Tab-separated table of C-alpha atoms and ligand atoms in Angstrom:
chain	number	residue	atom	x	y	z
A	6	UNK	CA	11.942	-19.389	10.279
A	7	UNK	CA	14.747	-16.721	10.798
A	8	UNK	CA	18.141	-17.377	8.187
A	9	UNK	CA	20.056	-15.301	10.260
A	10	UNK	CA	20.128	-13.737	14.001
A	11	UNK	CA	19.049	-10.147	13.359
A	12	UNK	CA	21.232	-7.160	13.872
A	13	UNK	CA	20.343	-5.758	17.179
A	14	UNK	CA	20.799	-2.064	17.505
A	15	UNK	CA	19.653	1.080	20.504
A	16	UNK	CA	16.652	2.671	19.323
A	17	UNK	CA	13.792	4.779	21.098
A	18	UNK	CA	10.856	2.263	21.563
A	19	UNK	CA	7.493	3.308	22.769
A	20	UNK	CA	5.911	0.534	24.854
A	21	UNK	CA	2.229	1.769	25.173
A	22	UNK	CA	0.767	4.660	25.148
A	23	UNK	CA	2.257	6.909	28.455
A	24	UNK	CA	4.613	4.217	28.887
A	25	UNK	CA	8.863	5.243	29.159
A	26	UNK	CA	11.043	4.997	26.223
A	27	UNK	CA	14.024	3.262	25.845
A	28	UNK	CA	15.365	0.198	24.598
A	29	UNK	CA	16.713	-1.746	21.342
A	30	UNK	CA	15.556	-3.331	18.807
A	31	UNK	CA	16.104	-6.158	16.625
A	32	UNK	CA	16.437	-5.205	12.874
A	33	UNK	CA	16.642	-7.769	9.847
A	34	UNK	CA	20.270	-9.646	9.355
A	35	UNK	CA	20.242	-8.255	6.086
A	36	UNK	CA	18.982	-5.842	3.795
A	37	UNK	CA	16.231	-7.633	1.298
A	38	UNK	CA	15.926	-7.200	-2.092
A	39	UNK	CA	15.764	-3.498	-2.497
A	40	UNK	CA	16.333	-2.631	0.571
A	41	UNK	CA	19.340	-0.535	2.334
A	42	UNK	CA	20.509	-0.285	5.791
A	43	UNK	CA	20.903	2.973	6.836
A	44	UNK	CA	23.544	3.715	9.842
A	45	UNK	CA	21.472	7.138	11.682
A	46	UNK	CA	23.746	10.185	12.306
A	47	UNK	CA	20.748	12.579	13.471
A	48	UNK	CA	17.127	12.132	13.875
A	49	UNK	CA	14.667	14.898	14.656
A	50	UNK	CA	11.688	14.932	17.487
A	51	UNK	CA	9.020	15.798	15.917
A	52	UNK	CA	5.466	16.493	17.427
A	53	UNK	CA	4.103	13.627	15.871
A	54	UNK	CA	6.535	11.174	17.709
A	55	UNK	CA	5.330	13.099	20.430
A	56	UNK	CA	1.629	12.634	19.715
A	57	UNK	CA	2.802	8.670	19.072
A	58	UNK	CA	3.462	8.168	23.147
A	59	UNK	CA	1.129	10.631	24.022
A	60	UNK	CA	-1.897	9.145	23.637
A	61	UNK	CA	-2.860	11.920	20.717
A	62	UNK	CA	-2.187	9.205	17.807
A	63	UNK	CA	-3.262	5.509	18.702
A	64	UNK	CA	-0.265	3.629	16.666
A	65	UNK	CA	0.310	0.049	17.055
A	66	UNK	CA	2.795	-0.615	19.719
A	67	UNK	CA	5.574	-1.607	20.470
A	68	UNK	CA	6.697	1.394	18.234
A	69	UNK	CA	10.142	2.888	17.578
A	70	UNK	CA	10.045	6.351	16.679
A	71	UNK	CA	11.464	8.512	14.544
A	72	UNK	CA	10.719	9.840	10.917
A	73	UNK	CA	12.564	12.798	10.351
A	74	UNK	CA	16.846	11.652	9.922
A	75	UNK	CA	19.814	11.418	8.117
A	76	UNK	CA	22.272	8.966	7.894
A	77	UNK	CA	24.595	7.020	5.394
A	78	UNK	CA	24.012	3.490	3.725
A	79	UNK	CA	25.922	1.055	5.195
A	80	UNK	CA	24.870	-2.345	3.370
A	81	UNK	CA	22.648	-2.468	-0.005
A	82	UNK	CA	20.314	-5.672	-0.668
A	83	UNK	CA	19.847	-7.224	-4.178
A	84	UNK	CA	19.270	-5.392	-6.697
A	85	UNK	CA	20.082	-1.858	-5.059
A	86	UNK	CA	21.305	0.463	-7.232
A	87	UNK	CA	22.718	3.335	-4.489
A	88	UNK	CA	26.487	2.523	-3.038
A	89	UNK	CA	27.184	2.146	-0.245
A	90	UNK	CA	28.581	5.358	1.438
A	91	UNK	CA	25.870	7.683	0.016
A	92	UNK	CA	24.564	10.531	2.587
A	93	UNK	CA	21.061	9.768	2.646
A	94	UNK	CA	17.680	12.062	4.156
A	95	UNK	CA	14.737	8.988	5.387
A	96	UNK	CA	11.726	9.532	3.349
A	97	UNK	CA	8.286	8.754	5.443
A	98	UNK	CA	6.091	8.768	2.322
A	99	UNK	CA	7.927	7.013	-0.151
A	100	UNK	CA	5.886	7.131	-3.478
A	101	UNK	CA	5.277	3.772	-6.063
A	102	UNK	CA	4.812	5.930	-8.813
A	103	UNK	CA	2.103	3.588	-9.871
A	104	UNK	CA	-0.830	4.659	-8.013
A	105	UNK	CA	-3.999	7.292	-8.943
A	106	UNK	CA	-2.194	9.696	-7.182
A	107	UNK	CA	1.532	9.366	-7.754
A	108	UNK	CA	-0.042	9.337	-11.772
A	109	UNK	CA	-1.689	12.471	-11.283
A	110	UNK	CA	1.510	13.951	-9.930
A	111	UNK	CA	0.350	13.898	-6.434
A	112	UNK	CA	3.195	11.580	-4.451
A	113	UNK	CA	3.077	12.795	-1.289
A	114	UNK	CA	-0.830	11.164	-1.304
A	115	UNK	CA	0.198	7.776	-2.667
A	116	UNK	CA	-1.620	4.971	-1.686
A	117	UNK	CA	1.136	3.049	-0.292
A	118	UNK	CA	1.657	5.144	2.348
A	119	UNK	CA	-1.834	5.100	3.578
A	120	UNK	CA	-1.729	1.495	3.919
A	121	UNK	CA	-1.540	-0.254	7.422
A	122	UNK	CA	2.009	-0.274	8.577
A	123	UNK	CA	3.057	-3.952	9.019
A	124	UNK	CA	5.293	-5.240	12.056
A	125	UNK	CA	9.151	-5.474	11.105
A	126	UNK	CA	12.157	-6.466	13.174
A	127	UNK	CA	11.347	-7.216	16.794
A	128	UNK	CA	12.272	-6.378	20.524
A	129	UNK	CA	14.985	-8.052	22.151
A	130	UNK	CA	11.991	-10.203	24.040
A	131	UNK	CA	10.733	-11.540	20.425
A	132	UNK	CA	8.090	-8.956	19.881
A	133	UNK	CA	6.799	-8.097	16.615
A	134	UNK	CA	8.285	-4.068	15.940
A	135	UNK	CA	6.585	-1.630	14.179
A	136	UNK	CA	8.272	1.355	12.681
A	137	UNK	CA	6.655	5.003	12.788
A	138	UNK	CA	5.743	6.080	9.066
A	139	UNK	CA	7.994	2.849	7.758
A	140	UNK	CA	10.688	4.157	9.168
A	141	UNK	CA	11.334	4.405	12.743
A	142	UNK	CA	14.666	6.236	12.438
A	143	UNK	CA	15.431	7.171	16.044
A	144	UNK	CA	18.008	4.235	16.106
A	145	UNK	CA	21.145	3.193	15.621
A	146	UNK	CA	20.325	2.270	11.944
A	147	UNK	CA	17.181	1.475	9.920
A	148	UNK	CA	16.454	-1.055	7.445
A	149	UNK	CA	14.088	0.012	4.806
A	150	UNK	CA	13.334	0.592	0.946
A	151	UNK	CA	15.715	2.509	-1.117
A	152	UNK	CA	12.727	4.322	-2.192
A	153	UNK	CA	12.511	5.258	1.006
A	154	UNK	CA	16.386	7.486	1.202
A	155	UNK	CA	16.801	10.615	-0.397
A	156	UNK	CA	20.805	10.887	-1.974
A	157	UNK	CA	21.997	14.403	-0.740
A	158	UNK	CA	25.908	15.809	-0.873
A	159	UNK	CA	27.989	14.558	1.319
A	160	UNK	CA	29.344	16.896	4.267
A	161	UNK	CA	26.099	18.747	5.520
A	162	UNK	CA	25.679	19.275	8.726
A	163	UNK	CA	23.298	15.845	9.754
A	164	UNK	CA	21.491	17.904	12.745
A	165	UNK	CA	20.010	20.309	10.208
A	166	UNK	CA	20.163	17.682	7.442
A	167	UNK	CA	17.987	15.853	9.009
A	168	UNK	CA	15.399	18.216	9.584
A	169	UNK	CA	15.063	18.328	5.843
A	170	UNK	CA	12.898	14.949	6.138
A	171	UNK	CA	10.309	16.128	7.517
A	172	UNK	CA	10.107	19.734	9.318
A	173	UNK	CA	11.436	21.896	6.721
A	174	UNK	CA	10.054	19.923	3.341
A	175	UNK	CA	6.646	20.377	5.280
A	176	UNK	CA	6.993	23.720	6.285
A	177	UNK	CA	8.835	24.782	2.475
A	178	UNK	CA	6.345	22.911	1.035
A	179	UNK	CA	3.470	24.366	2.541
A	180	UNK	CA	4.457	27.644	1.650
A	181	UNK	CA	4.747	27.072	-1.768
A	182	UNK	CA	2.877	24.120	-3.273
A	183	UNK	CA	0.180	23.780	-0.979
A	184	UNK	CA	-0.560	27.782	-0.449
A	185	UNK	CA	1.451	29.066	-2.795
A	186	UNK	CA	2.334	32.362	-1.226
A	187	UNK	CA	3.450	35.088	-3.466
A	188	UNK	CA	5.379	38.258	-2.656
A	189	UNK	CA	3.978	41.149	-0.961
A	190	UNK	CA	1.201	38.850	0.554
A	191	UNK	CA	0.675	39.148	4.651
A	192	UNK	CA	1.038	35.260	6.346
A	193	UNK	CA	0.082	34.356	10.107
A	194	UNK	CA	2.243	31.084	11.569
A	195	UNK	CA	-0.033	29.673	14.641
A	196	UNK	CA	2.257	27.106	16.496
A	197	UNK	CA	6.256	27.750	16.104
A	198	UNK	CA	7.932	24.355	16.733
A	199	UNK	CA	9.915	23.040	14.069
A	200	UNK	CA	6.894	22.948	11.559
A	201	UNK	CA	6.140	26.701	12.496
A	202	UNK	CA	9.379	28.003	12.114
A	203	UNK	CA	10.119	26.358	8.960
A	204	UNK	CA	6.869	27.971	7.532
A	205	UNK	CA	8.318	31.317	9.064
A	206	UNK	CA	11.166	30.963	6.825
A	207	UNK	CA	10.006	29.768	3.859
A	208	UNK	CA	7.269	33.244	3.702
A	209	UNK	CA	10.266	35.144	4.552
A	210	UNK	CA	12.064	33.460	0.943
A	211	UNK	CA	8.678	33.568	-0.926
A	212	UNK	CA	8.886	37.286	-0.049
A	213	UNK	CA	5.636	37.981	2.083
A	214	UNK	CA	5.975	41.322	3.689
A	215	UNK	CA	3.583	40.931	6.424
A	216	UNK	CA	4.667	37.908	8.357
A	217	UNK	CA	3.141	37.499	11.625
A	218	UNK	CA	4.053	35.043	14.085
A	219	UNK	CA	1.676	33.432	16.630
A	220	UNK	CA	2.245	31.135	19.783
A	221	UNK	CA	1.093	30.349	23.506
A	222	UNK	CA	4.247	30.798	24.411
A	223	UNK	CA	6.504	34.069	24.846
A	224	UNK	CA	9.653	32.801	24.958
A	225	UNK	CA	9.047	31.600	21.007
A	226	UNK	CA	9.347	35.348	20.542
A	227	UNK	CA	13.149	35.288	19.487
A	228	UNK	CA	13.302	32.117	17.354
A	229	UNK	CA	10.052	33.280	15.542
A	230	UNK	CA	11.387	36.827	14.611
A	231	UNK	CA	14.938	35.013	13.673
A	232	UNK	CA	13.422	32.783	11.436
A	233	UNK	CA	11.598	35.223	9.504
A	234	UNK	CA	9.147	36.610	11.264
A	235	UNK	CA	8.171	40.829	10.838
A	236	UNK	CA	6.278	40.543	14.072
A	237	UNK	CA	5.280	37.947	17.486
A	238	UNK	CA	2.122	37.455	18.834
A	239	UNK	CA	0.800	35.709	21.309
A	240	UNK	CA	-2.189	33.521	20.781
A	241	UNK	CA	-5.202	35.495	23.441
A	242	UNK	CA	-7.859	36.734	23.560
A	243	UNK	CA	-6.170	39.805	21.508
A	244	UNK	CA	-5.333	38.399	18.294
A	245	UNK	CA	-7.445	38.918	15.995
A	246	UNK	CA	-7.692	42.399	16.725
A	247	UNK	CA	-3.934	42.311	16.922
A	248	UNK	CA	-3.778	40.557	12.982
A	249	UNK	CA	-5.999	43.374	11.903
A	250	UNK	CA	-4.212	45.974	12.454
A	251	UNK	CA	-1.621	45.062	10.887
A	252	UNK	CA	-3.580	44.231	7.679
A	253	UNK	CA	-5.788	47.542	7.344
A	254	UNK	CA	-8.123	45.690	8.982
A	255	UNK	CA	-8.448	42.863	6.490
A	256	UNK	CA	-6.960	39.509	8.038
A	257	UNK	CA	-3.935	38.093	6.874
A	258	UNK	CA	-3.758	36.558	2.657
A	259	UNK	CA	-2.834	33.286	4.236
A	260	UNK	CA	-2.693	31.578	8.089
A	261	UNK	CA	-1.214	28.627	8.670
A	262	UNK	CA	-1.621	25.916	11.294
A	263	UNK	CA	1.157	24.430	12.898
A	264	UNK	CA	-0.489	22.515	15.875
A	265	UNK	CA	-2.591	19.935	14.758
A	266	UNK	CA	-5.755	21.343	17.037
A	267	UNK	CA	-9.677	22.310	16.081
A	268	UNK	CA	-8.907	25.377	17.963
A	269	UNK	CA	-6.074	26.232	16.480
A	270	UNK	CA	-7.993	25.717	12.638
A	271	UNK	CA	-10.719	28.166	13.956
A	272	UNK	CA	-8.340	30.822	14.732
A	273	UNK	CA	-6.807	30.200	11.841
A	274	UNK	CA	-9.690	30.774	10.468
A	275	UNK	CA	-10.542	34.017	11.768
A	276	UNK	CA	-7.527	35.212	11.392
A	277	UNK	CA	-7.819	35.134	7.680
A	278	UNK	CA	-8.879	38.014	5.179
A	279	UNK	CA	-12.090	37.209	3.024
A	280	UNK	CA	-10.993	35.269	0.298
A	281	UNK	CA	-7.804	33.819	1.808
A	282	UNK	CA	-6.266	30.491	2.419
A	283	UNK	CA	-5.862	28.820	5.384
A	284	UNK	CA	-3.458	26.045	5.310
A	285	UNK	CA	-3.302	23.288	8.054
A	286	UNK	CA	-0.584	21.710	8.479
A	287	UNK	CA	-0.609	20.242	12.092
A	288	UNK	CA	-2.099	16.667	12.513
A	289	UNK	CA	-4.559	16.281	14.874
A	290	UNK	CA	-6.672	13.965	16.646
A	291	UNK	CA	-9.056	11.940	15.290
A	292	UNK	CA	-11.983	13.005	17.675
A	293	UNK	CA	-11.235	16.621	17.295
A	294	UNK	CA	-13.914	18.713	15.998
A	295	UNK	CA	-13.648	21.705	13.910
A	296	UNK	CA	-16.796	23.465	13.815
A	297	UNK	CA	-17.447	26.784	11.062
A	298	UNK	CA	-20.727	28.240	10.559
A	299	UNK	CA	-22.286	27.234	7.319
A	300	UNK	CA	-22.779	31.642	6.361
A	301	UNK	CA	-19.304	32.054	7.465
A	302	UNK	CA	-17.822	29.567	5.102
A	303	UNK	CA	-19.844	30.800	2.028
A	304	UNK	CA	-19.842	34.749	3.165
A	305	UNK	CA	-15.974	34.906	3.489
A	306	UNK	CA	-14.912	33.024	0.655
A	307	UNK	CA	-11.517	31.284	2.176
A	308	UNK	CA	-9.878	27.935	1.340
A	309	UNK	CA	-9.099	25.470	4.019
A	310	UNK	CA	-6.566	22.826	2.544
A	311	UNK	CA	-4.253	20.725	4.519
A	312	UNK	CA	-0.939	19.715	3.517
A	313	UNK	CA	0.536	16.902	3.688
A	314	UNK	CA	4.627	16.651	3.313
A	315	UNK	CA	4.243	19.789	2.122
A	316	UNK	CA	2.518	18.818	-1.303
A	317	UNK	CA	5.951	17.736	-2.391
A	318	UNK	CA	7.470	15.574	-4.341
A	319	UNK	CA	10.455	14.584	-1.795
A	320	UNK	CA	12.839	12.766	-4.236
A	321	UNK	CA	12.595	15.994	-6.273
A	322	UNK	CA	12.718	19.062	-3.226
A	323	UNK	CA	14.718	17.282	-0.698
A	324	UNK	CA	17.771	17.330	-2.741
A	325	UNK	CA	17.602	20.956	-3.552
A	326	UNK	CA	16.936	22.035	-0.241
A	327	UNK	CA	19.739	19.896	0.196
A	328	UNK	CA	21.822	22.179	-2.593
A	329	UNK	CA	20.372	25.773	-0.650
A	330	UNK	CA	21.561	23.598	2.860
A	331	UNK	CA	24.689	23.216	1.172
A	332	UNK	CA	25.903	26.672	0.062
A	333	UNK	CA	24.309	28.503	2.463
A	334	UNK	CA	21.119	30.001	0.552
A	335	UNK	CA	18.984	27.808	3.187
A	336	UNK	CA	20.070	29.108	6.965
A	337	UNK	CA	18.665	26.329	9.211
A	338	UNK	CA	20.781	27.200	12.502
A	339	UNK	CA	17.684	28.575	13.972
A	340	UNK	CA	15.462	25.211	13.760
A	341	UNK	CA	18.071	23.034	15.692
A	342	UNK	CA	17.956	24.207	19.345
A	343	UNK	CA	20.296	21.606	20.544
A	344	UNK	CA	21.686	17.579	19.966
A	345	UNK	CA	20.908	14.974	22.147
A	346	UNK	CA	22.772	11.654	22.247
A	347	UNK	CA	20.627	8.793	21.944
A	348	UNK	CA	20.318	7.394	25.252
A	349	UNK	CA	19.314	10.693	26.225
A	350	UNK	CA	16.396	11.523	23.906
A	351	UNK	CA	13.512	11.094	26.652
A	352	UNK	CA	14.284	14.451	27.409
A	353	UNK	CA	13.812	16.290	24.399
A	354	UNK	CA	10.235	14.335	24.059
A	355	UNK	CA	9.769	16.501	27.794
A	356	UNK	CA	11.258	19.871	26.116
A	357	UNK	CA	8.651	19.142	23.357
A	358	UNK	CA	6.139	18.686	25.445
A	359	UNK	CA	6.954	21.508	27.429
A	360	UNK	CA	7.090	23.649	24.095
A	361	UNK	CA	10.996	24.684	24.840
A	362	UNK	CA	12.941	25.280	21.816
A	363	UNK	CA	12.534	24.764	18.397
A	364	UNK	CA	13.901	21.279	16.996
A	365	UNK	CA	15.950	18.862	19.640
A	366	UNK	CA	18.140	16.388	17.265
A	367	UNK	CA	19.309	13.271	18.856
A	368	UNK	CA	22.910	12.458	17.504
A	369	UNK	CA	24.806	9.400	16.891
B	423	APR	N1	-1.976	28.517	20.018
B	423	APR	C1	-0.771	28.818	19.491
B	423	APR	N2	0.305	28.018	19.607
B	423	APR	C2	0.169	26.867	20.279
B	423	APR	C3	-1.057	26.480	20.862
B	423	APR	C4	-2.167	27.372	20.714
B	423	APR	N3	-3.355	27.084	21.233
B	423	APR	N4	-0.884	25.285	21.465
B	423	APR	C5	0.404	24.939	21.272
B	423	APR	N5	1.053	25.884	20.562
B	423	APR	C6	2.443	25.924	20.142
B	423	APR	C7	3.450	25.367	21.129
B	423	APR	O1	3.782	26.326	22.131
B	423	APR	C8	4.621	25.045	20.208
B	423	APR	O2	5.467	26.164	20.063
B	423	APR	O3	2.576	25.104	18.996
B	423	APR	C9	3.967	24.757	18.865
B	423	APR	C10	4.062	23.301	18.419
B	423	APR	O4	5.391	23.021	18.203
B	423	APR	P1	6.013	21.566	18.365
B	423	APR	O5	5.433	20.886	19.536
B	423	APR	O6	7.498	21.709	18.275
B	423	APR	O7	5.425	20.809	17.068
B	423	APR	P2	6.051	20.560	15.593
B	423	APR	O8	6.983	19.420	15.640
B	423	APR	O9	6.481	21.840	15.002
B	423	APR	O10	4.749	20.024	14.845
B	423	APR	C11	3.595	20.841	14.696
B	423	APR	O11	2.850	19.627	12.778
B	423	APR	O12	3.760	17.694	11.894
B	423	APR	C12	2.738	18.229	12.671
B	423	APR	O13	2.202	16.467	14.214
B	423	APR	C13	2.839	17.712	14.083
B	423	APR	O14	0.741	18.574	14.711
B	423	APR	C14	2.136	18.779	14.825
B	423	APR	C15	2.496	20.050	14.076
B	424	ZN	ZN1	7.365	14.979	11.554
């Protein structure tokens, strides 16, 4: 039984997997108790939306996308404590605080956000929605948990705000919690999208000296040694010969991996100095097999981890990143390679797909 017609807004809405994207979608009348509608002023495309159409990821359809945005509450439901007005970043893995995890001061693993997403709002047609990661922020406006929205200042730019949500807390975060790069240590970056580049950046700050730089593609050249990056190399045949030299032969203190690929994880891999870390932070498919040799793995003595969200606590980093964002200390310009108005975004899901740029923002 529906109170109340539901607010119909534009929104990118994946059909099936391979199918086009366009569309609206219905979202609830009103905000529920402790819920907020958010009105979107920028929304990121991320590689995962991209894996979410491609066939990589096998969500449940129909699907808007979008996880990674900023935007400004428009209407608070009972019991809300935020005004309305408030500049807000979209949180994808809103912690309960409750859990094993969020106990153990481990949010960004919380248990709610492993559970099965559940259908909300619904196409124009009458079909059940679901949202990517609880959110599904390329739209118009969201309706979700205030747990969900981060408070930042008002007045930041919202197509590098908005990368905040996801690329750069995962990239900052990966750097620091999860790795925990210190200065002076050598870093490779495999895979310099948005992710990458962020990573880039953040070694740069934690004050590795050796940061090396690693794609398919040349023209990634530019943005990589602009975001931080003491040297480009492309990902052949070369590069671990290439790596070595530049660390007297040892591999580098820490690789990361910012494709989400077994392949990718195994040079990764190699690439890294006996002893070392290597840090994955792509997501991958399901059916993708890494495979190490059993005397590699105990001979050379490195750490695989993944991170997730960058091991952070996003209530607590997202608002000073925000603060850096703010006065400058955090230069962003480099991750946003362009804005895309809404009706529009199909093409930066080709640009992504055609590894062009670093971040494409769709603005509203
Ligand atoms: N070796 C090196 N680089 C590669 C390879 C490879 N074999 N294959 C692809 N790349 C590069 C692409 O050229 C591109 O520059 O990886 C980069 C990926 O960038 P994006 O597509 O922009 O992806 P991004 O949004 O940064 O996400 C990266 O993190 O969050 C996860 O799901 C996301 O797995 C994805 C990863
Ligand atoms: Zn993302």
């Amino acid at each position: 039984e529906r109170a109340a017609l539901p607010v119909t807004v534009r929104a990118l809405v994946a059909r099936a997997s391979g199918a086009g994207l366009a569309g609206r979608a219905g979202t609830p009348a009103a905000p529920g108790p402790g819920e907020v509608r958010v009105t979107i002023r920028a929304a990121g495309v991320c590689h995962s939306d991209l894996s979410m159409v491609n066939g990589t990821l096998a969500p449940k359809y129909p699907l808007v996308l979008g996880h990674e945005a900023t935007g400004v509450v428009a209407e608070t439901g009972p019991g809300v404590r935020l005004a309305v007005g408030t500049p807000v970043v979209l949180n994808w893995a809103p912690a309960c605080r409750a859990c094993w995890w969020c106990r153990r001061g481990e949010p960004w693993l919380c248990a709610d956000t492993t559970s099965p997403t559940v259908p909300r709002g619904e196409t124009e047609d009458g079909v059940p929605l679901h949202l990517t990661l609880g959110l599904g922020a390329l739209a118009e406006a969201v309706v979700v948990p205030e747990k969900a929205v981060i408070p930042v200042p008002a007045g930041l730019p919202p197509e590098r705000a908005a990368l905040l949500g996801c690329a750069v807390l995962t990239g900052v975060g990966a750097v620091h919690n999860t790795a925990g790069v210190a200065a002076g240590e050598s870093v490779a970056v495999i895979g310099l999208g948005g992710v990458g580049l962020a990573v880039l950046t953040a070694a740069r700050r934690a004050g590795a000296t050796t940061i090396l730089a690693v794609d398919v593609a040349e023209a990634k050249r530019d943005l990589a040694l602009a975001a931080g990056a003491t040297d480009f190399l492309l990902s052949d045949d070369r590069l671990s010969k290439e790596v070595r030299a530049r660390t007297e032969g040892r591999g580098v203190d820490h690789a990361f991996e910012c494709v989400g690929r077994a392949a990718t994880i195994r040079a990764a891999w190699r690439l890294t100095r006996r002893g070392g870390a290597v840090t994955v932070v792509g997501m991958g498919a399901k059916d993708d097999m890494v495979s190490l040799g059993a005397l590699d793995i105990f001979h050379s003595a490195r750490t695989l981890r993944s991170s997730v969200y960058g091991s952070s606590d996003p209530d607590r980093e997202v608002p000073a990143l925000a603060a850096e964002l703010a006065d400058g200390a955090l230069d962003l310009r480099v991750l946003v390679s362009g804005t895309i108005p809404l009706d529009e975004a199909p093409t930066a899901f080709d640009r992504l797909a055609r590894g062009e740029g670093a971040r494409w923002v769709v603005t509203l």
